[in-house]
Coordinates of C-alpha atoms in Angstrom, one line a residue:
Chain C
X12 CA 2.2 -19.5 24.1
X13 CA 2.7 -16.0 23.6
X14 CA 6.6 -15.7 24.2
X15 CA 6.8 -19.0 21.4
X16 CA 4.5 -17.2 18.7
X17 CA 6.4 -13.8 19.4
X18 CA 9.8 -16.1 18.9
X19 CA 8.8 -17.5 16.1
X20 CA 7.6 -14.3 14.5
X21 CA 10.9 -12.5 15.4
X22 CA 13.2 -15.8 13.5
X23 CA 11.0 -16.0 10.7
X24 CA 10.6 -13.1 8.4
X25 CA 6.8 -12.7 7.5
X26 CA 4.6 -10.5 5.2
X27 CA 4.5 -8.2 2.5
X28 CA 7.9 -6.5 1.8
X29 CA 9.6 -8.8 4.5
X30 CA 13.2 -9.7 3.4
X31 CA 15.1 -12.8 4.7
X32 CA 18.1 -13.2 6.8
X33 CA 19.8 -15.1 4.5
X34 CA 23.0 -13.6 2.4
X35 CA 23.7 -16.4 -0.7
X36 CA 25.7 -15.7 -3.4
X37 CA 24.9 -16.5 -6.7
X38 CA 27.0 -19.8 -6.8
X39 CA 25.5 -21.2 -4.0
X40 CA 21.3 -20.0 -4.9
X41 CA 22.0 -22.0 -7.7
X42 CA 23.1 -25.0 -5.4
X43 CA 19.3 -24.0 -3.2
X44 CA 17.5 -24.4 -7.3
X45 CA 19.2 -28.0 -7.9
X46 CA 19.7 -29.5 -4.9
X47 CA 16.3 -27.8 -2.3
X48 CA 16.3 -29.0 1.2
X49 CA 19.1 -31.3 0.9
X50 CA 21.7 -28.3 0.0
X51 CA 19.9 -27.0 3.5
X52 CA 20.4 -29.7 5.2
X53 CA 24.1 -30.0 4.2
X54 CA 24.5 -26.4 5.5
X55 CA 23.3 -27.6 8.9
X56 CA 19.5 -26.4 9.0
X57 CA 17.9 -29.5 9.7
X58 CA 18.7 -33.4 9.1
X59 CA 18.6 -36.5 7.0
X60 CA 15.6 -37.7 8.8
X61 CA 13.7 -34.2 7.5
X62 CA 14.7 -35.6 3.9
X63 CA 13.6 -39.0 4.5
X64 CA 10.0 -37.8 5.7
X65 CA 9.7 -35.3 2.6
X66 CA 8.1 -35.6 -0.6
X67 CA 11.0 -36.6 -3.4
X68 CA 13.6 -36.3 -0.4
X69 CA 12.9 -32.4 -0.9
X70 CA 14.4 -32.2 -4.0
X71 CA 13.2 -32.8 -7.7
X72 CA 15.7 -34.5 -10.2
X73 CA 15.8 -32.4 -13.3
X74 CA 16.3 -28.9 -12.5
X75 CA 18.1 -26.5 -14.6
X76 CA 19.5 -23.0 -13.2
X77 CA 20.3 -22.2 -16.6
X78 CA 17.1 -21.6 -17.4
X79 CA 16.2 -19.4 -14.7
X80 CA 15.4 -15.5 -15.5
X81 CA 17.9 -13.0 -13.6
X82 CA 14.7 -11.0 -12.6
X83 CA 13.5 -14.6 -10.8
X84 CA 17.4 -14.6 -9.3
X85 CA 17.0 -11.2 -8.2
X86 CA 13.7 -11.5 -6.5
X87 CA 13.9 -14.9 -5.1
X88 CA 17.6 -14.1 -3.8
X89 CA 16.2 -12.3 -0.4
X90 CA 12.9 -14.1 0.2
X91 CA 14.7 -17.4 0.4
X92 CA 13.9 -18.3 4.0
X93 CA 11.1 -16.0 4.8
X94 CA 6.9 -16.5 4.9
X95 CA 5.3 -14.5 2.7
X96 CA 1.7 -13.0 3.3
X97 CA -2.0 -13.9 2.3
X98 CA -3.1 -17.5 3.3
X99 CA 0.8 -18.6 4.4
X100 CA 1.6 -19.3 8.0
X101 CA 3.1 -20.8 10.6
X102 CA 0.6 -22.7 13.2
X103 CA 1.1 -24.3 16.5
X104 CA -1.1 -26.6 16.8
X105 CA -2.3 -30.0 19.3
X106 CA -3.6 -33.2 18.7
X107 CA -7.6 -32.8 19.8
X108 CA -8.7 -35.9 17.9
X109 CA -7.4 -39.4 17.0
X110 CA -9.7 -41.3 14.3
X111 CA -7.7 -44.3 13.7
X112 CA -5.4 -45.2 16.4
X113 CA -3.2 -47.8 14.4
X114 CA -2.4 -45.2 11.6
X115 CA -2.1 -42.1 14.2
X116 CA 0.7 -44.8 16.4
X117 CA 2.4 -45.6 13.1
X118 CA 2.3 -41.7 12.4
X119 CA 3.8 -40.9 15.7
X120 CA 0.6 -38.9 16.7
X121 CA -1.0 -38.8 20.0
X122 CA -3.7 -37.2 21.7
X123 CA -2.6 -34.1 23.1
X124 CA 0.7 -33.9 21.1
X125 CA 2.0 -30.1 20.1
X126 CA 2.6 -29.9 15.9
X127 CA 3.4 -27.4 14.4
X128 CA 2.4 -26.4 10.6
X129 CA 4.1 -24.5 8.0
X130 CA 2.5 -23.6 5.2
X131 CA 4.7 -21.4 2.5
X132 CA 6.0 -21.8 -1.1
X133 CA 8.6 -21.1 -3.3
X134 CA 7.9 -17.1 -2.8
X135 CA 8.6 -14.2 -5.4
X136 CA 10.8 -16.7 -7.0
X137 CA 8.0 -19.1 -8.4
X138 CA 6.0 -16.2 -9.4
X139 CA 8.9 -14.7 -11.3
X140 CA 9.1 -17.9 -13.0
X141 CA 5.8 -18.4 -13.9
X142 CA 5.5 -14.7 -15.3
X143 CA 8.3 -15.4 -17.0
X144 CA 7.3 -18.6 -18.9
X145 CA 3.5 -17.7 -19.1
X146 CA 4.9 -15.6 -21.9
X147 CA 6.5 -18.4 -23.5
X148 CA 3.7 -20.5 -23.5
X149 CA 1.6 -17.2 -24.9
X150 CA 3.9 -17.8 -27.7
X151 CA 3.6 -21.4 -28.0
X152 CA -0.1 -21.6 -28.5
X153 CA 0.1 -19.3 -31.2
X154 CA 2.9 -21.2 -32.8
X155 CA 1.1 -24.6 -32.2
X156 CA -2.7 -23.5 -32.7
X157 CA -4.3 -24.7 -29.6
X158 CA -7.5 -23.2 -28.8
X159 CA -7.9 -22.3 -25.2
X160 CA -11.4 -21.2 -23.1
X161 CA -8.8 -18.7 -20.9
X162 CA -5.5 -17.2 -21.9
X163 CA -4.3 -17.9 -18.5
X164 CA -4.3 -21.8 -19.7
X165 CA -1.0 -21.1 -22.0
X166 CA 0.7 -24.1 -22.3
X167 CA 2.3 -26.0 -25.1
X168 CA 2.8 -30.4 -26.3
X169 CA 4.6 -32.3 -23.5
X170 CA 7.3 -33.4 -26.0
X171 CA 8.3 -29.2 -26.9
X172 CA 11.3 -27.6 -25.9
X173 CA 9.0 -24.7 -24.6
X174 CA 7.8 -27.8 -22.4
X175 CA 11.0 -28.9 -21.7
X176 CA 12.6 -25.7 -20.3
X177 CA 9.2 -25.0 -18.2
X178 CA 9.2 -27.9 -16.5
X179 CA 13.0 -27.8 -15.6
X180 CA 13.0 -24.2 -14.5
X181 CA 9.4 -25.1 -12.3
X182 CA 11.9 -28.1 -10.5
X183 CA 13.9 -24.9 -9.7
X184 CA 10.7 -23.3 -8.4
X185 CA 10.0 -26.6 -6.0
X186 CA 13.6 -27.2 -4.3
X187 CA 13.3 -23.2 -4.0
X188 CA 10.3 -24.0 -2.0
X189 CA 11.8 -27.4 -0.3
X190 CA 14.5 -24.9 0.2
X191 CA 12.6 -22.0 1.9
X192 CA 10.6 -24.8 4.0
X193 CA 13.7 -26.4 5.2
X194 CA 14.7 -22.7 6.8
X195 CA 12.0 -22.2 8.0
X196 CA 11.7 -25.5 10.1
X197 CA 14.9 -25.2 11.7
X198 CA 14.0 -21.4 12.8
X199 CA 10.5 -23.1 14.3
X200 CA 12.9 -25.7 16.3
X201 CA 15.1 -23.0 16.9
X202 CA 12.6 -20.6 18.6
X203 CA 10.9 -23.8 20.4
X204 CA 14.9 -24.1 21.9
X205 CA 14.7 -20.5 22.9
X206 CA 11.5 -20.5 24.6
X207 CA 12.2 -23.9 26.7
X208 CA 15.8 -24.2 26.8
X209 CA 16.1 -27.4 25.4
X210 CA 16.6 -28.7 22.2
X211 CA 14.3 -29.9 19.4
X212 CA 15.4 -34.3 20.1
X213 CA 14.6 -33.5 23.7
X214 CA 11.2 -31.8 22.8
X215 CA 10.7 -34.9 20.1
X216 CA 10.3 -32.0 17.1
X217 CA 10.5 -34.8 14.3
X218 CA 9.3 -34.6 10.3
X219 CA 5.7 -35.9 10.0
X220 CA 5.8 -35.0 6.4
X221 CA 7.0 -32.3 3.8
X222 CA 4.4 -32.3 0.6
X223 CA 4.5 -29.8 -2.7
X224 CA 1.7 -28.2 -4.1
X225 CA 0.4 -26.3 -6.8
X226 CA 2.7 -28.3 -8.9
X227 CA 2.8 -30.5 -12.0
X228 CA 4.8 -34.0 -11.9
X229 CA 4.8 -36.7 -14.1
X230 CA 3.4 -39.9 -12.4
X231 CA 2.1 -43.4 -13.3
X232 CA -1.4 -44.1 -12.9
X233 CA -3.5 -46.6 -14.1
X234 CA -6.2 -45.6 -16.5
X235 CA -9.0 -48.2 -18.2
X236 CA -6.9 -50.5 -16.6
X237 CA -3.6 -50.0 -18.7
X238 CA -0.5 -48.4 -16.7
X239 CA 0.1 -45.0 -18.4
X240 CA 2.7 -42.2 -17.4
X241 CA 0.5 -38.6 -16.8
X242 CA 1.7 -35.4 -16.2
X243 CA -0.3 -34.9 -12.6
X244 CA -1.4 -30.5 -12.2
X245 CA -2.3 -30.3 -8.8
X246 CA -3.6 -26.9 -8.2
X247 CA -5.6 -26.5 -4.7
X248 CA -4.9 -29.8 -4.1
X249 CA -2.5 -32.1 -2.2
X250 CA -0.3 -35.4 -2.9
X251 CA -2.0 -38.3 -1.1
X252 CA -0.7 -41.8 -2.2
X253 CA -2.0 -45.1 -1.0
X254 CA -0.3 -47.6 1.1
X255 CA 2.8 -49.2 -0.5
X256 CA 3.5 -46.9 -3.0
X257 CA 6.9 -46.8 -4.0
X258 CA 7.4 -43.3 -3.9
X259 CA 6.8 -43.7 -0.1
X260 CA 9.7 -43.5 2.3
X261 CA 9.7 -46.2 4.7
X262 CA 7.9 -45.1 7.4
X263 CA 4.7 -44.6 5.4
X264 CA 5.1 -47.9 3.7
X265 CA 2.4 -49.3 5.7
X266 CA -0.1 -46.4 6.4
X267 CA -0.2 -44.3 2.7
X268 CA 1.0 -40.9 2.6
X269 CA 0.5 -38.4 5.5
X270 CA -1.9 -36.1 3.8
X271 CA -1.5 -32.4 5.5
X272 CA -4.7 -30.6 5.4
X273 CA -4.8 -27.1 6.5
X274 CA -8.6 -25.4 7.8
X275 CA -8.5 -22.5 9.0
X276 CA -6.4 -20.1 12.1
X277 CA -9.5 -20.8 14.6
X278 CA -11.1 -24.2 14.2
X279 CA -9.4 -27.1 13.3
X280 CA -6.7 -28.1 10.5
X281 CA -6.3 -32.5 10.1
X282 CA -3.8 -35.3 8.7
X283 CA -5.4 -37.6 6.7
X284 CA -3.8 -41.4 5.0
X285 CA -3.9 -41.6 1.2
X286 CA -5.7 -44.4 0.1
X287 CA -6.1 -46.9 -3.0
X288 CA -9.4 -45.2 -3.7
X289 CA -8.0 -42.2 -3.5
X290 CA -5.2 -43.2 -6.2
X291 CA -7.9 -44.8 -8.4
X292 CA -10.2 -42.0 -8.6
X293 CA -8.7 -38.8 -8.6
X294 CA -5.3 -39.8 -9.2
X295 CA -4.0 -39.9 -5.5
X296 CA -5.1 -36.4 -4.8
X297 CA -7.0 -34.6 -2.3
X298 CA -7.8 -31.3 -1.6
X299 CA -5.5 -28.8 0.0
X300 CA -7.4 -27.2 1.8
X301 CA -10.6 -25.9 3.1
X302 CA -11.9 -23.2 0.4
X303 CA -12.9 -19.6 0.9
X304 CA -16.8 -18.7 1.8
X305 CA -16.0 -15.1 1.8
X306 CA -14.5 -13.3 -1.1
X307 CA -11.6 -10.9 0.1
X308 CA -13.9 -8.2 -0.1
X309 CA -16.4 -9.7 1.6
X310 CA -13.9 -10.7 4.9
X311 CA -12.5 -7.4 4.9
X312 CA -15.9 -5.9 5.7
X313 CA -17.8 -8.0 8.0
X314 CA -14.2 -7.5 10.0
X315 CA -14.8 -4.0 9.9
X316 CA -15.1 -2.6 13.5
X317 CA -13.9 -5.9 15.1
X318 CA -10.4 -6.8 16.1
X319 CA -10.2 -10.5 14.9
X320 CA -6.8 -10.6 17.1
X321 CA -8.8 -9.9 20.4
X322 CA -11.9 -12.3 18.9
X323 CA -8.5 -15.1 18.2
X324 CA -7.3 -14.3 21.8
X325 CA -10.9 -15.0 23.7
X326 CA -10.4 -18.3 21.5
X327 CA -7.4 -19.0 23.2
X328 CA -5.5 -18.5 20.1
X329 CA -2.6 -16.3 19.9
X330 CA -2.0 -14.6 16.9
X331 CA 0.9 -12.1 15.8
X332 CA 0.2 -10.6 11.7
X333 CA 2.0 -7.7 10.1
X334 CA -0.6 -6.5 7.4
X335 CA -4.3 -5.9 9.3
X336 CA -6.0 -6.4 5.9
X337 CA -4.4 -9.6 5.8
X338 CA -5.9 -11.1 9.1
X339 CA -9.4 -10.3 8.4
X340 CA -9.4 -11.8 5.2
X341 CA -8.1 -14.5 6.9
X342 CA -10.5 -14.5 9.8
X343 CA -11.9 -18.3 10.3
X344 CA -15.3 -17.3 8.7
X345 CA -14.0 -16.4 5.2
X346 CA -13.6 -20.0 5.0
X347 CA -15.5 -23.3 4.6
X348 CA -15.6 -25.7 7.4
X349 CA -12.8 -27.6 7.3
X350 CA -14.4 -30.7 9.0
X351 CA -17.1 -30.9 6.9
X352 CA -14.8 -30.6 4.3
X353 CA -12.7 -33.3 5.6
X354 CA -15.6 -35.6 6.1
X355 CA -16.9 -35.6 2.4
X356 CA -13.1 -37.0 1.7
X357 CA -13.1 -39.0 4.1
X358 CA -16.6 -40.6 3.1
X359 CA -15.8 -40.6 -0.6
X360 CA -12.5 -42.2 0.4
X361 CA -9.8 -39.9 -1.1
X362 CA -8.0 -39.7 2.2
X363 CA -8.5 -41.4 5.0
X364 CA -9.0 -39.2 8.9
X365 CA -6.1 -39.8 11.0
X366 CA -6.2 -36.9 13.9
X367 CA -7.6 -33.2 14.1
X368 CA -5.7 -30.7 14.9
X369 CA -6.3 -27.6 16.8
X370 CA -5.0 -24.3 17.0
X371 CA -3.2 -22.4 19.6
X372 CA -0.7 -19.7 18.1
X373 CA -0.4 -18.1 14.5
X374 CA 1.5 -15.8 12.8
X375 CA 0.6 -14.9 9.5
X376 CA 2.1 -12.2 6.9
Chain J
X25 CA -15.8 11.3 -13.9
X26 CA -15.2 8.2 -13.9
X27 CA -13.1 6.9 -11.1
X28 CA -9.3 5.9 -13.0
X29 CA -9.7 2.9 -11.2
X30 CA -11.5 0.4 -9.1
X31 CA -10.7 -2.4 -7.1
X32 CA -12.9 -5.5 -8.6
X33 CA -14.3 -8.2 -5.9
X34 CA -13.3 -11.9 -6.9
X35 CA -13.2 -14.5 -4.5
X36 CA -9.7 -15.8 -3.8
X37 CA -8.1 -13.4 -6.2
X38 CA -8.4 -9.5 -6.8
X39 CA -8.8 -7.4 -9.8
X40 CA -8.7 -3.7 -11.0
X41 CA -11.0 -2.3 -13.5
X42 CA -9.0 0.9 -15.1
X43 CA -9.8 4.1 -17.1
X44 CA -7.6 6.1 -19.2
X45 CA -7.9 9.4 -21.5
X46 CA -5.2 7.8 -23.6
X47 CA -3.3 4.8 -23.8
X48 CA -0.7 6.2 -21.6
X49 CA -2.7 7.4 -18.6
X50 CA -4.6 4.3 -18.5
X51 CA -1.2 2.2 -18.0
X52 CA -0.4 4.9 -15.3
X53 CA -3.6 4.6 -13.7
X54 CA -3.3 0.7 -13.6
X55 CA -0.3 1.3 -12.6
X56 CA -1.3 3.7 -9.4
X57 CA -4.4 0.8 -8.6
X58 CA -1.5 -2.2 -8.4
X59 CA 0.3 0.2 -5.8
X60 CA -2.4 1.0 -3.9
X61 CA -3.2 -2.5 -3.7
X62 CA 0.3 -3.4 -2.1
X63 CA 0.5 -0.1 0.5
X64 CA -1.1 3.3 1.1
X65 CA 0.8 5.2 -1.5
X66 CA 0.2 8.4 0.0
X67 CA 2.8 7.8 2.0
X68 CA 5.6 6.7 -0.2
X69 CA 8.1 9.6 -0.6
X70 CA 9.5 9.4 -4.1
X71 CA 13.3 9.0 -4.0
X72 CA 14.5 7.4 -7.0
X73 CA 14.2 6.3 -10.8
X74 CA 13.6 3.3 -12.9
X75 CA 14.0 3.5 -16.8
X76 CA 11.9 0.7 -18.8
X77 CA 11.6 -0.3 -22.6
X78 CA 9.9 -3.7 -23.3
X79 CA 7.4 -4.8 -26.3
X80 CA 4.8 -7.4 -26.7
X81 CA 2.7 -8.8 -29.2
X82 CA -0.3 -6.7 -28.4
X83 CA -1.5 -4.0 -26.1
X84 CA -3.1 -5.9 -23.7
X85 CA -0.2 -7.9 -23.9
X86 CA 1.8 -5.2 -22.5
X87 CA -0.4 -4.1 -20.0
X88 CA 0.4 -7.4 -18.1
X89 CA 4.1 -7.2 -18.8
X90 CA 3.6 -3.5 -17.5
X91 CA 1.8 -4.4 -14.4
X92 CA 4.4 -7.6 -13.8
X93 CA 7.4 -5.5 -14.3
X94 CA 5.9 -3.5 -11.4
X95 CA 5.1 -5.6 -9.2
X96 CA 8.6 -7.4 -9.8
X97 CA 10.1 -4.0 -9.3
X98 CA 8.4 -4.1 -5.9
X99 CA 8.8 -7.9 -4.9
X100 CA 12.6 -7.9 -5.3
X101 CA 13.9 -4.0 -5.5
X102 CA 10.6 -2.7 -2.7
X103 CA 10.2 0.2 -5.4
X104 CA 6.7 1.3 -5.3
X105 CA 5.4 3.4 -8.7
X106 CA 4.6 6.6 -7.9
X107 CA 4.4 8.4 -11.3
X108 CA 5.8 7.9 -14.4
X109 CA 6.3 9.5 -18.1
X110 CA 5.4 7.0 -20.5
X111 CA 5.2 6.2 -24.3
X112 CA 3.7 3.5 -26.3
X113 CA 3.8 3.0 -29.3
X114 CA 3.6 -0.4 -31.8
X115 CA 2.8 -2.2 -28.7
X116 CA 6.3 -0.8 -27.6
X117 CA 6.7 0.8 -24.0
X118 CA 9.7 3.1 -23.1
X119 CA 9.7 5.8 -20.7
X120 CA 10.8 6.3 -16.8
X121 CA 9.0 5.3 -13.3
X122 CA 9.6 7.6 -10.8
X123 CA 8.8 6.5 -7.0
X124 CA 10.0 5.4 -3.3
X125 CA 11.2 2.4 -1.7
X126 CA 8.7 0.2 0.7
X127 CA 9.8 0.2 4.3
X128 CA 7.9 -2.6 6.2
X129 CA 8.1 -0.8 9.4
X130 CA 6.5 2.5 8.2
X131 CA 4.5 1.8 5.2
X132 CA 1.1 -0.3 5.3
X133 CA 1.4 -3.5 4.2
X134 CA -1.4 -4.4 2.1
X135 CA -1.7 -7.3 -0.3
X136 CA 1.2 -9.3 -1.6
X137 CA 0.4 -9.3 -5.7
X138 CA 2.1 -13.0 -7.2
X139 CA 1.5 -11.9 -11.0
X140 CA -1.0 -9.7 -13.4
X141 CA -2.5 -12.5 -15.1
X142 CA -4.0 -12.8 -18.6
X143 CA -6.9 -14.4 -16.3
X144 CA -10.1 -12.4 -18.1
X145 CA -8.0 -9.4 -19.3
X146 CA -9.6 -7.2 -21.6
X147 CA -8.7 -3.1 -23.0
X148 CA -10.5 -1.6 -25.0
X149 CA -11.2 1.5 -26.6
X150 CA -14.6 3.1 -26.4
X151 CA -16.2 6.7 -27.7
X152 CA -12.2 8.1 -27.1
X153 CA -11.3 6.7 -23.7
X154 CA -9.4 3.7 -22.5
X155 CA -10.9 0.8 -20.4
X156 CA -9.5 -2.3 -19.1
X157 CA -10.1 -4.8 -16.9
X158 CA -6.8 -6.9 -15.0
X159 CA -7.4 -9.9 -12.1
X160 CA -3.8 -10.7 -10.0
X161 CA -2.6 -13.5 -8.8
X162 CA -2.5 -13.1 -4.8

């Protein structure tokens, strides 16, 4: 375990100030902001069958380089491909738990099973553009007199150009983040290559799923019983659509979306079916994670005089960080429990439990 | 004395509450806070120059744009502010940033700031001084 985590941290550039190993000009950054995974793929970091099991194909229809900042060029330009810090990571992980053997077979999951978890964004990039346009929208309620309990809430009608332009410059933001995700899965295969001389087919490193987050798309849902087309925010929450849903690829016809649920770097993270419930209730959504118990603050002095890598290690959990801050805020106690968590959506029926899955190397930024 | 700045405790985000004699110092003592936030300054050897002129609708206003064209300065260039020389005036800031560049392998690494945000933001002027209050995106 050691020599994989230690490859993985070496072909994966992680943490604050990190800068990726990626050189792309201008011409083809703007192909990563239109086209996300697939303009990856195309460039030989992956394959189709990583499209087919991502959310939209890993790329958004819709957006518009154009509208793109230079500062947002500038900074996304050398973080394509690399971590980033705070609650990102890249986990390998085993199958401890199976709670519904049909979907788990349909899934391809198995008791025992390695996975491996990758959880990381569209980087400086997405901030940039998000700074950028917050001062748009800062604008735009002035200009169309919304009220607002938080400035932070800036936004502006559906139907404005203001609108317009935000949402195809946030596409952008996602394929930047299809994009980075992409990279970074064919560095994980590539390290797993390294460290047992065979390749990823050989070792059965397939897709389970590729889902966005912290992102808004327009969707139809049904509400007092009348199909309506919503724009769907989902902030700290995950995609999790219900069997036979046509935005489903194939392979999920049948069991509703994988639904990625990360816990914490000691206990437990879990994949989860989306359900009709789910889709009913709270618009095929379910949380994204498990929620943090302990402010930063708080983390960062109960670790105080501990070493949470040696506490990870008698876990039999290997970790490798780059900021020390980071890790302790990101020790397992400064979150919630993911499986009880897990169990309230389960019971309520958002997302139904497929396997748990538990931890055995980390590194974080 | 009041301290020019402390860090605030929010769960899942961070904040800095900031002090200022003027205008100006304030904006370079929220400036100083963001920095120390990201690395242990101390050790940052200043070694170049950034010019900067922008304008916003208000003060606060420009606070955030302040603190965001910082921490963009950092995200993308690794500049980290070390000083600066300052005016604002009309809600208008011009002046020059002096400071180093971050090297991962010698520098701390700290907390990776996303964005100031307009999240709770207040500044305000009371009996003379400067005060504000900023929460990041992290």
């Amino acid at each position: 375990m050691e020599g994989l985590v230690e490859a993985l941290f070496r072909e994966i550039p992680t943490g604050v100030g990190s800068k990726g190993k990626l050189k792309l000009n201008s011409k083809e950054h703007r192909k990563v902001l239109v086209k996300g995974a697939r303009w990856v793929v195309e460039q030989g970091f992956g394959s189709i069958d990583d499209l087919e099991h991502s959310e939209s194909g890993g790329c958004i229809d819709g957006a518009d380089p154009d509208l793109i900042s230079e500062k947002a060029y500038e900074r996304g330009s050398p973080q394509l491909g690399t971590l980033g810090s705070g609650n990102h990571f890249t986990e390998i992980q085993y199958v401890d738990e199976i709670f519904d053997e049909s979907a788990a077979n349909m899934l391809g999951l198995f008791k025992g099973q390695v996975t491996v978890m990758i959880h990381t964004g569209s980087r400086g990039f997405g901030h940039q553009v998000c700074t950028d346009f917050l001062e748009v929208m800062q604008r735009a309620v002035k200009k169309y007199g919304i009220s607002l309990p938080d400035r932070e809430l800036a936004c502006a009608p559906f139907n404005s150009d203001e609108s317009r332009d935000y949402l195809a410059a946030m596409k952008a933001a996602a394929n930047y983040a299809w994009a980075n995700r992409q990279y970074i899965s064919h560095w994980v295969r590539e390290s797993f290559m390294h460290t047992f001389g065979t390749g990823p087919s050989a070792l059965g490193m397939s897709l389970l799923y590729d889902v966005a987050h912290n992102m808004a798309k327009v969707e139809e849902h049904v509400v007092n019983g009348t199909k309506m087309k919503l724009v769907i925010h989902r902030k700290g929450a995950t995609r999790a659509f219900p069997p036979g849903h046509p935005e489903l690829p194939g392979a999920y016809k049948e069991t509703g979306q994988p639904v990625i649920i990360p816990g914490d770097m000691g206990r437990a993270s879990y994949v989860l079916i989306g359900t009709e419930r789910g889709m009913k209730e709270s618009f095929g959504s379910t949380c994204h994670g498990a929620g943090r118990l302990l402010s930063r603050h708080q983390a960062i002095r109960r670790a105080r005089g501990r070493s949470i890598r040696r506490e990870m290690e008698d876990m039999g959990i290997t970790v490798r960080y780059t900021g020390r801050e980071t890790l302790a805020e990101e020790m397992p106690e400064a979150y919630k429990d993911i499986s009880n968590v897990v169990d309230v959506v389960h019971k309520a029926g958002l997302s139904k439990k497929v396997a748990r899955l538990k931890p055995l190397g980390v590194i974080k930024g | 004395m009041m301290d020019k700045y402390r860090q605030l405790d929010i769960s899942g985000d961070t904040g800095l509450e900031i002090t200022g004699e003027s205008i100006e110092d304030l904006f370079k003592n929220a400036a100083a806070g963001l920095c120390e936030l990201i690395t242990d300054t101390s050790s940052v050897i200043v070694s170049d120059e950034r010019k900067v002129t922008f304008s916003s609708d208000s003060t606060e206003d420009l606070l955030v744009k302040w603190l965001n064209e910082l921490i963009f300065l950092f995200d993308a260039q690794g500049f980290i502010f070390k000083d600066c020389e300052i005016e604002i005036e009309n809600n208008r800031l011009s002046g020059s940033i002096s400071g180093g560049i971050f090297n991962p392998e010698s520098h701390e690494r700290r907390l990776l700031i996303k964005a100031a945000t307009y999240n709770g933001l207040s500044l305000l002027n009371e009996g003379g001084s400067w005060k504000a209050k900023v929460i990041f995106d992290i």
